[in-house]
Tab-separated table of C-alpha atoms in Angstrom:
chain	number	residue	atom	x	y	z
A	1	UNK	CA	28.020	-100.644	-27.619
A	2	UNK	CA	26.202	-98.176	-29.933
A	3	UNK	CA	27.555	-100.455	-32.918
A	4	UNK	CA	26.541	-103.875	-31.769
A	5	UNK	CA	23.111	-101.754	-31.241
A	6	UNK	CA	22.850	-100.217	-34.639
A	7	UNK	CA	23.999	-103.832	-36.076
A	8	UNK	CA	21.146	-105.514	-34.447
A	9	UNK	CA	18.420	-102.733	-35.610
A	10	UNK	CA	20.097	-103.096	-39.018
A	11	UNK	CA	18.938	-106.989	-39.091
A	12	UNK	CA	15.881	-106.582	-37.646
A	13	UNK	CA	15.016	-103.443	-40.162
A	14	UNK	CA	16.425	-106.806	-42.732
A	15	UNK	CA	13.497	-108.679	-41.188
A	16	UNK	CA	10.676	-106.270	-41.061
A	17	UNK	CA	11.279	-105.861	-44.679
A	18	UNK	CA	11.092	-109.526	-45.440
A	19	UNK	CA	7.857	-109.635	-43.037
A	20	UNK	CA	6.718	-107.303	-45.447
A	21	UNK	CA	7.291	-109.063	-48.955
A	22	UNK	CA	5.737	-111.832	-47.171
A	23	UNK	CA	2.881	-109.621	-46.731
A	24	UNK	CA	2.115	-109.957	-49.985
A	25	UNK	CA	2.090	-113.441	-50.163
A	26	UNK	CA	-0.297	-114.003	-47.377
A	27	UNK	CA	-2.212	-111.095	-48.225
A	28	UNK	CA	-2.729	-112.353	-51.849
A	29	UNK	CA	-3.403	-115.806	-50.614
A	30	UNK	CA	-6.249	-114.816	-48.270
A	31	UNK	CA	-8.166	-112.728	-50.969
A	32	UNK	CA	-9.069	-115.765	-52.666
A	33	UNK	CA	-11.790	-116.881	-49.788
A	34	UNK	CA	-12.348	-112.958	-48.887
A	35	UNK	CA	-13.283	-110.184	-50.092
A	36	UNK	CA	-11.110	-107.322	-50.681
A	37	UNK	CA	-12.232	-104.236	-48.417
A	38	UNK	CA	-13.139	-107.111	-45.583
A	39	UNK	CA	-10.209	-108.373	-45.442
A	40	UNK	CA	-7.893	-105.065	-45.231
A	41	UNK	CA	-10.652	-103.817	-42.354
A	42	UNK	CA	-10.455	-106.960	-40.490
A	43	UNK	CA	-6.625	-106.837	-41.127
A	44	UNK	CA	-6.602	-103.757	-39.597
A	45	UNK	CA	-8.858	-103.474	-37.002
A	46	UNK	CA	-7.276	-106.577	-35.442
A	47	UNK	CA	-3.755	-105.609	-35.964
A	48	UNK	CA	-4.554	-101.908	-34.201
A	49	UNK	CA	-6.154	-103.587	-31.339
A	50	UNK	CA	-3.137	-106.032	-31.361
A	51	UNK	CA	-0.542	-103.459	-30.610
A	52	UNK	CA	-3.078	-101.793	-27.971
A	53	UNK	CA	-3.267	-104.932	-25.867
A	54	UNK	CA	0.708	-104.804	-25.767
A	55	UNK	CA	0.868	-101.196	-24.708
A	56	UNK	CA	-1.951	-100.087	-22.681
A	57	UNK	CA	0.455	-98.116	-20.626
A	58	UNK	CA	1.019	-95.467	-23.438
A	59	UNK	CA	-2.458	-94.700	-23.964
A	60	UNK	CA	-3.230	-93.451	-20.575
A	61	UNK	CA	-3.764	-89.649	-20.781
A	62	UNK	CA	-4.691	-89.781	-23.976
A	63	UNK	CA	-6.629	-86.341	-24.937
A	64	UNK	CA	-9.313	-86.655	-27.589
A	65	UNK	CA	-7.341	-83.258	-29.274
A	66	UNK	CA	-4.450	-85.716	-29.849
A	67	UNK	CA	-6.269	-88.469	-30.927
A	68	UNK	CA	-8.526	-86.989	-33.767
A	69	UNK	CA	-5.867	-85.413	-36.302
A	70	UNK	CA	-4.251	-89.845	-35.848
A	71	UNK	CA	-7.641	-90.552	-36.456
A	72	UNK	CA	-8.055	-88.334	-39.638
A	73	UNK	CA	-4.433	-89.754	-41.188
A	74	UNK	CA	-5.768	-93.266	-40.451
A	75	UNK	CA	-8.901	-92.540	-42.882
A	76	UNK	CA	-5.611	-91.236	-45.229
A	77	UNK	CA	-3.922	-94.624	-44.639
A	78	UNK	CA	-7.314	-96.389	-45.235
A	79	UNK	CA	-8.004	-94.807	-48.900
A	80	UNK	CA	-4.724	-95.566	-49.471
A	81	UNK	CA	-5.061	-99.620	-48.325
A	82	UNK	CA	-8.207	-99.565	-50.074
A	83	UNK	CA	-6.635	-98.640	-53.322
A	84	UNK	CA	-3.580	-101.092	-52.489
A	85	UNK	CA	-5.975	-104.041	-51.639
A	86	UNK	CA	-7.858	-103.495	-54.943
A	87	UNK	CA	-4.945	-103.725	-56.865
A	88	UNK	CA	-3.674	-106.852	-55.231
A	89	UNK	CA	-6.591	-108.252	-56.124
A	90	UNK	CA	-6.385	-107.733	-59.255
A	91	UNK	CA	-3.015	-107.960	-60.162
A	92	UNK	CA	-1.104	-110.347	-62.719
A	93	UNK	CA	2.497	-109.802	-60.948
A	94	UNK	CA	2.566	-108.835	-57.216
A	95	UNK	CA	6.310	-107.659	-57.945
A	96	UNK	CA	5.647	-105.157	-60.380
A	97	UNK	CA	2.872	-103.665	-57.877
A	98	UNK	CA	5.139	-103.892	-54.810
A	99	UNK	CA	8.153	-101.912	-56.841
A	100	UNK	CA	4.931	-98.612	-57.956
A	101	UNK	CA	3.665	-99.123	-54.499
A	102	UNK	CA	7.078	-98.650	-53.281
A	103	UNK	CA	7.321	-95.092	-54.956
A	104	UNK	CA	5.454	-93.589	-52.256
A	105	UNK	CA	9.011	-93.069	-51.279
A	106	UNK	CA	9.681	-90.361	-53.947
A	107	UNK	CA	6.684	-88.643	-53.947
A	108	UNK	CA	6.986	-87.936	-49.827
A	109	UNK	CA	8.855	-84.605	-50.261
A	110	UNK	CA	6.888	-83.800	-53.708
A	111	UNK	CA	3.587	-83.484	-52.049
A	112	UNK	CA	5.335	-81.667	-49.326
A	113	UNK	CA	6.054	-79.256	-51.820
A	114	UNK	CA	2.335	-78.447	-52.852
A	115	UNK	CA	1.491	-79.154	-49.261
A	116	UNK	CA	3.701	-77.454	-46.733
A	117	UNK	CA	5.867	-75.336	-49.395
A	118	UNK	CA	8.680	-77.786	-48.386
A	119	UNK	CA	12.122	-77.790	-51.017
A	120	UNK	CA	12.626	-81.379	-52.090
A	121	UNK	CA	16.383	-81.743	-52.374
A	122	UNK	CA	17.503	-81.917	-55.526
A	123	UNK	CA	18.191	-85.502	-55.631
A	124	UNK	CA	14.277	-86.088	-55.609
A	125	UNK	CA	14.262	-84.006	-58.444
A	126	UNK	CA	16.682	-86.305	-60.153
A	127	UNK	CA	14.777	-89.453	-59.017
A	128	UNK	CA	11.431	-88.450	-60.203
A	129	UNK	CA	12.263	-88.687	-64.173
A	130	UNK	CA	13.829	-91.984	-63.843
A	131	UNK	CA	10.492	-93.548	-61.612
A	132	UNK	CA	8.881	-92.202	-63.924
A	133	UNK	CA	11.023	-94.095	-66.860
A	134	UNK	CA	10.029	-97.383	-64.867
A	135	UNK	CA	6.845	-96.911	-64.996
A	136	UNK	CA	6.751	-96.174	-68.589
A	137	UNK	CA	8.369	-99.662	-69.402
A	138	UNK	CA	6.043	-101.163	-66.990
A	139	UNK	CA	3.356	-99.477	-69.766
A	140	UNK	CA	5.141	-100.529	-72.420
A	141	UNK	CA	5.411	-104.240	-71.119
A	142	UNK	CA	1.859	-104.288	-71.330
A	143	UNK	CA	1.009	-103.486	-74.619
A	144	UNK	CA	1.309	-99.488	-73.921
A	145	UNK	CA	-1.213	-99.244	-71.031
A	146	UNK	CA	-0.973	-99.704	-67.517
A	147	UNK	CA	-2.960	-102.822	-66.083
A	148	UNK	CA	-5.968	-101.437	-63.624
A	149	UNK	CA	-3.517	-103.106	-60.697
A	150	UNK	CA	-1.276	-101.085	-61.807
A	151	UNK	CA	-3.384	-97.812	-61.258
A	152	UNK	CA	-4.476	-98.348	-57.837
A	153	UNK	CA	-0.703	-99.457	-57.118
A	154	UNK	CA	0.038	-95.361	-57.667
A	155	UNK	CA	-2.783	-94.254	-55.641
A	156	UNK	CA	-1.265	-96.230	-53.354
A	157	UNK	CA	1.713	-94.646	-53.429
A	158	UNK	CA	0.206	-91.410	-53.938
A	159	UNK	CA	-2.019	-91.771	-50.525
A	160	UNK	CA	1.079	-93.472	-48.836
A	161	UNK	CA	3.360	-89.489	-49.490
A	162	UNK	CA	0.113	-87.947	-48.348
A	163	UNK	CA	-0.072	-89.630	-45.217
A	164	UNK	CA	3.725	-89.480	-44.529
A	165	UNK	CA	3.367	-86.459	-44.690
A	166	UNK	CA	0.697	-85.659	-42.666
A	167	UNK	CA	2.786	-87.765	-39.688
A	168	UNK	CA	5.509	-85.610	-40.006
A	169	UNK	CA	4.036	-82.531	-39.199
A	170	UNK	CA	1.654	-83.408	-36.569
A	171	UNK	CA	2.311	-86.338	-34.357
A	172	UNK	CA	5.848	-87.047	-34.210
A	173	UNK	CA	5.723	-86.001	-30.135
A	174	UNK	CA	3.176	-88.988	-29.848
A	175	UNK	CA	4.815	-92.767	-29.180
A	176	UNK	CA	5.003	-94.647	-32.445
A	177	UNK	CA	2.923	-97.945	-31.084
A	178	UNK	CA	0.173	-95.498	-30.492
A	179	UNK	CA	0.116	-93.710	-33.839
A	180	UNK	CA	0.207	-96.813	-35.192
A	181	UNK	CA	-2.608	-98.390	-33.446
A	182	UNK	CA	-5.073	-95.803	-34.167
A	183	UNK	CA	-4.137	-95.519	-37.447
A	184	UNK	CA	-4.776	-99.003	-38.107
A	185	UNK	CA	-7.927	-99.085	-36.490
A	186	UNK	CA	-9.182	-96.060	-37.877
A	187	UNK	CA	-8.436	-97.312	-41.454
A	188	UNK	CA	-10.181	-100.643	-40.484
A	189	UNK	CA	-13.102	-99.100	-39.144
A	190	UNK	CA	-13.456	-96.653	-42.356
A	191	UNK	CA	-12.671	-99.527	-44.613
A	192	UNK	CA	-15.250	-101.568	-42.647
A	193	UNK	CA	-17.982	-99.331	-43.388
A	194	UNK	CA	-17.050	-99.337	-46.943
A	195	UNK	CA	-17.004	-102.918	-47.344
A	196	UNK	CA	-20.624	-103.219	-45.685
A	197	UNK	CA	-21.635	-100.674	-48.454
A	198	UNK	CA	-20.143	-102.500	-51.323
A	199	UNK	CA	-19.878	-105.891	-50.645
A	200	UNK	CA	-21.478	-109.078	-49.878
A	201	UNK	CA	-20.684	-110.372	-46.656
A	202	UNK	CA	-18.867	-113.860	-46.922
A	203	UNK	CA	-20.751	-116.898	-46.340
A	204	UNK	CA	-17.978	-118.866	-45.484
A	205	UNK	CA	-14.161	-118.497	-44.881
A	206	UNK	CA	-12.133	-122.030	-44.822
A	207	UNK	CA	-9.596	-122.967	-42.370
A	208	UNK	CA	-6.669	-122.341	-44.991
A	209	UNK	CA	-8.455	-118.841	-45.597
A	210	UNK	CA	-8.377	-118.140	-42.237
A	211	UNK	CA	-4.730	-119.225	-41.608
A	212	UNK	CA	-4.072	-117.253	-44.179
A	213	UNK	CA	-5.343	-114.307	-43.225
A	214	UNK	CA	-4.023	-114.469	-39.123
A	215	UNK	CA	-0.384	-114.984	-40.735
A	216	UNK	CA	-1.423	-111.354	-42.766
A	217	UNK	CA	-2.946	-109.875	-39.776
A	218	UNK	CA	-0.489	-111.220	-36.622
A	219	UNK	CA	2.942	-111.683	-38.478
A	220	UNK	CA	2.630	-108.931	-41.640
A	221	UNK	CA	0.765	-106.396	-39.680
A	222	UNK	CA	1.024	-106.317	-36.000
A	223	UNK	CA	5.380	-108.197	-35.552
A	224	UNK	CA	5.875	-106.627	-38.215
A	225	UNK	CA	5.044	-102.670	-36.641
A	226	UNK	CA	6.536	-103.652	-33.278
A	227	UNK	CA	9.982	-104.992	-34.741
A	228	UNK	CA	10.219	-101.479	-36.883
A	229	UNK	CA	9.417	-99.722	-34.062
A	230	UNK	CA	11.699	-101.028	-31.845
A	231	UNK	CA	14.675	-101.316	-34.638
A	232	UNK	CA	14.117	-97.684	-35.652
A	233	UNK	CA	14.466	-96.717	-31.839
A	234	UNK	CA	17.967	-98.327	-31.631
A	235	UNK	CA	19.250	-97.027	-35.081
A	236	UNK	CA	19.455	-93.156	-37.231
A	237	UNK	CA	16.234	-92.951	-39.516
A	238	UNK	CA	18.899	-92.499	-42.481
A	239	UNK	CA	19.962	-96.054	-41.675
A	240	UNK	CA	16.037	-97.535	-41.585
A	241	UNK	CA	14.737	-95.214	-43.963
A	242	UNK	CA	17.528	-96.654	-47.044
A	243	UNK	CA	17.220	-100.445	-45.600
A	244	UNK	CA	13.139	-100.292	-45.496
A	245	UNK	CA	13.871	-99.890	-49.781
A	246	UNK	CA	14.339	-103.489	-49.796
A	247	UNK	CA	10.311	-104.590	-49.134
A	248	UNK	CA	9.638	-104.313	-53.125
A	249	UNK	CA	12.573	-106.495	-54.047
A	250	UNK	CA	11.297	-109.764	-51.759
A	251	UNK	CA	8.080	-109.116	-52.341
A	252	UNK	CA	9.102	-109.920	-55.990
A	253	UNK	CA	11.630	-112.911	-55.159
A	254	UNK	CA	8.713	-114.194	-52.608
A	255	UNK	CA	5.993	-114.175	-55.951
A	256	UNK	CA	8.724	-115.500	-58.503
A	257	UNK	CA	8.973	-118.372	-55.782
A	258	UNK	CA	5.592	-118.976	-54.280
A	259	UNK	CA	3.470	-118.423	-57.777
A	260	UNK	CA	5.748	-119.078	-60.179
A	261	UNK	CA	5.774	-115.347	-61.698
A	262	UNK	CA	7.344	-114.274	-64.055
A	263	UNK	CA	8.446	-110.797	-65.595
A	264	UNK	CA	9.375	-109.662	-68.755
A	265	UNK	CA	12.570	-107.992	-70.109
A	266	UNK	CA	10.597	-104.583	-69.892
A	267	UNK	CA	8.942	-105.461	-66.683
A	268	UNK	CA	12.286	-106.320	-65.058
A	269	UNK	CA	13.958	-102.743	-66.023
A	270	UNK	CA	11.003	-100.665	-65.134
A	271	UNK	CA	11.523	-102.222	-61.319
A	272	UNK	CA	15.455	-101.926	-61.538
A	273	UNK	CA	14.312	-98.046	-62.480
A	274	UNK	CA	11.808	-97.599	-59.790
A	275	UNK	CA	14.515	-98.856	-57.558
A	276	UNK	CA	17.389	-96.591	-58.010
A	277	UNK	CA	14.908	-93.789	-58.323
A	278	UNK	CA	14.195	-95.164	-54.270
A	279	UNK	CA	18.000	-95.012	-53.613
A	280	UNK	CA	18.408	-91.502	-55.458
A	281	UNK	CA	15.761	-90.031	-53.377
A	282	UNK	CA	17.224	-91.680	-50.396
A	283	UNK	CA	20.781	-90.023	-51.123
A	284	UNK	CA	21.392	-88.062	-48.403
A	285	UNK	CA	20.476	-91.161	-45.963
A	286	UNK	CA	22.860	-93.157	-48.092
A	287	UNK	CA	25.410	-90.802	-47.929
A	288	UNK	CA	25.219	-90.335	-43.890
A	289	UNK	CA	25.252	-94.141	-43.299
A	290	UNK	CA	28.664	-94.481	-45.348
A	291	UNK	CA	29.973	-91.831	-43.533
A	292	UNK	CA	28.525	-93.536	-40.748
């Protein structure tokens, strides 16, 4: 019984990560008839008040002590998104960003180290020189300097470690749908504020816009947090935490099919370096679910 479990979390954790790559798509799609910080804040709010309407029940007895330090990570998670969401507008090759985005992965147990005096195993040692290989070709692809994108893509990632981290420490004795709801909606209503500061309101979104940015919102953002939570429930982190390594690699096959991208010879082995680096940091994971 625990194996036909485990095999059905492993192809929903499949799913979420293809939900994901999507992500990009739509996300990408709707930034053409929206601004950037708007649409993450809108993205968010909605999706955190999404996954509140399903659960009501696990909010009750809530104590504002709890709630503020998910609050304060959710303004993490939001300088993060904002970083992510200016870099997908900007960027030339959603694949490339998905793979530095992706690092976040590595640099978890780093930051841990400066934050928390953690000891990274060593295979995070290992996988740090050969990210940072991959991102060196994905310089030298581009006439020795990174794109902008490409920038805010390691903030990303950067934010993304700080915030993992943060969770680990502080709320893991909270239920996941309600971390994750007041995450989002604390990032959304930071990044909200932001975008009233620095942007000009649309005038307009189109139907397509808008369809575009419920399938971001509803599919990418809210299915996609329930289906992880409930696959990660029925399976060991070490199994989710090496199959989640697969969002960077549709996100790429999902832009080399939808807009025709295409990377170069340089681009392609920077990604296939930022990848193993993934798996090398994952090895103890990888290591328990072939034992397993």
């Amino acid at each position: 019984m625990q194996q036909k479990f485990a095999f059905r979390a492993e192809l929903i954790l499949i799913l979420v990560t293809i939900l994901a790559g999507l992500g990009w798509i739509f996300s990408k799609e709707a930034l053409a008839g929206m601004t950037p910080l708007f649409f993450v804040s809108m993205r968010f709010l909605i999706g955190g008040i999404v996954l509140f309407l399903i659960g009501p029940r696990y909010f009750r007895n809530l104590k504002w002590n709890d709630v503020k330090p998910i609050m304060l990570i959710g303004g993490v998670m939001g300088l993060a998104m904002m970083c992510w969401v200016l870099g997908l507008d900007q960027a030339s090759n959603l694949g490339v960003g998905a793979f530095i985005t992706c690092l976040g992965v590595v640099f978890v147990p780093i930051i841990g180290r400066f934050m928390f005096g953690d000891r990274p195993a060593t295979s995070i040692w290992v996988a740090l020189p050969v990210a940072v290989t991959g991102l060196i070709f994905l310089a030298l692809s581009n006439g020795m300097s990174f794109e902008i994108a490409h920038l805010y893509f390691l903030g990303t990632a950067i934010g993304v470690a700080f915030q993992l981290n943060l969770l680990s420490r502080f709320l893991m004795r909270m239920h996941a749908l309600v971390i994750t709801s007041i995450q989002l909606t604390s990032a959304g209503v930071l990044l909200l504020i932001m975008s009233l500061f620095t942007e000009a309101m649309p005038q307009g979104i189109t139907f397509s816009i808008t369809l575009w940015f419920l399938a971001s919102t509803l599919i990418a953002t809210s299915l996609r947090y329930l289906l992880q939570m409930y696959a990660m429930s029925l399976t060991p982190v070490s199994h989710a935490a090496v199959i989640m390594n697969l969002e960077p690699v549709w996100a790429a096959i999902f832009a080399v099919l939808w807009f025709g991208e295409v990377m170069t010879l340089g681009q392609i082995f920077g990604c296939f370096l930022i990848f193993m680096a993934m798996l090398i940091s994952r090895w103890s994971q990888i290591r328990k679910l072939f034992k397993g």
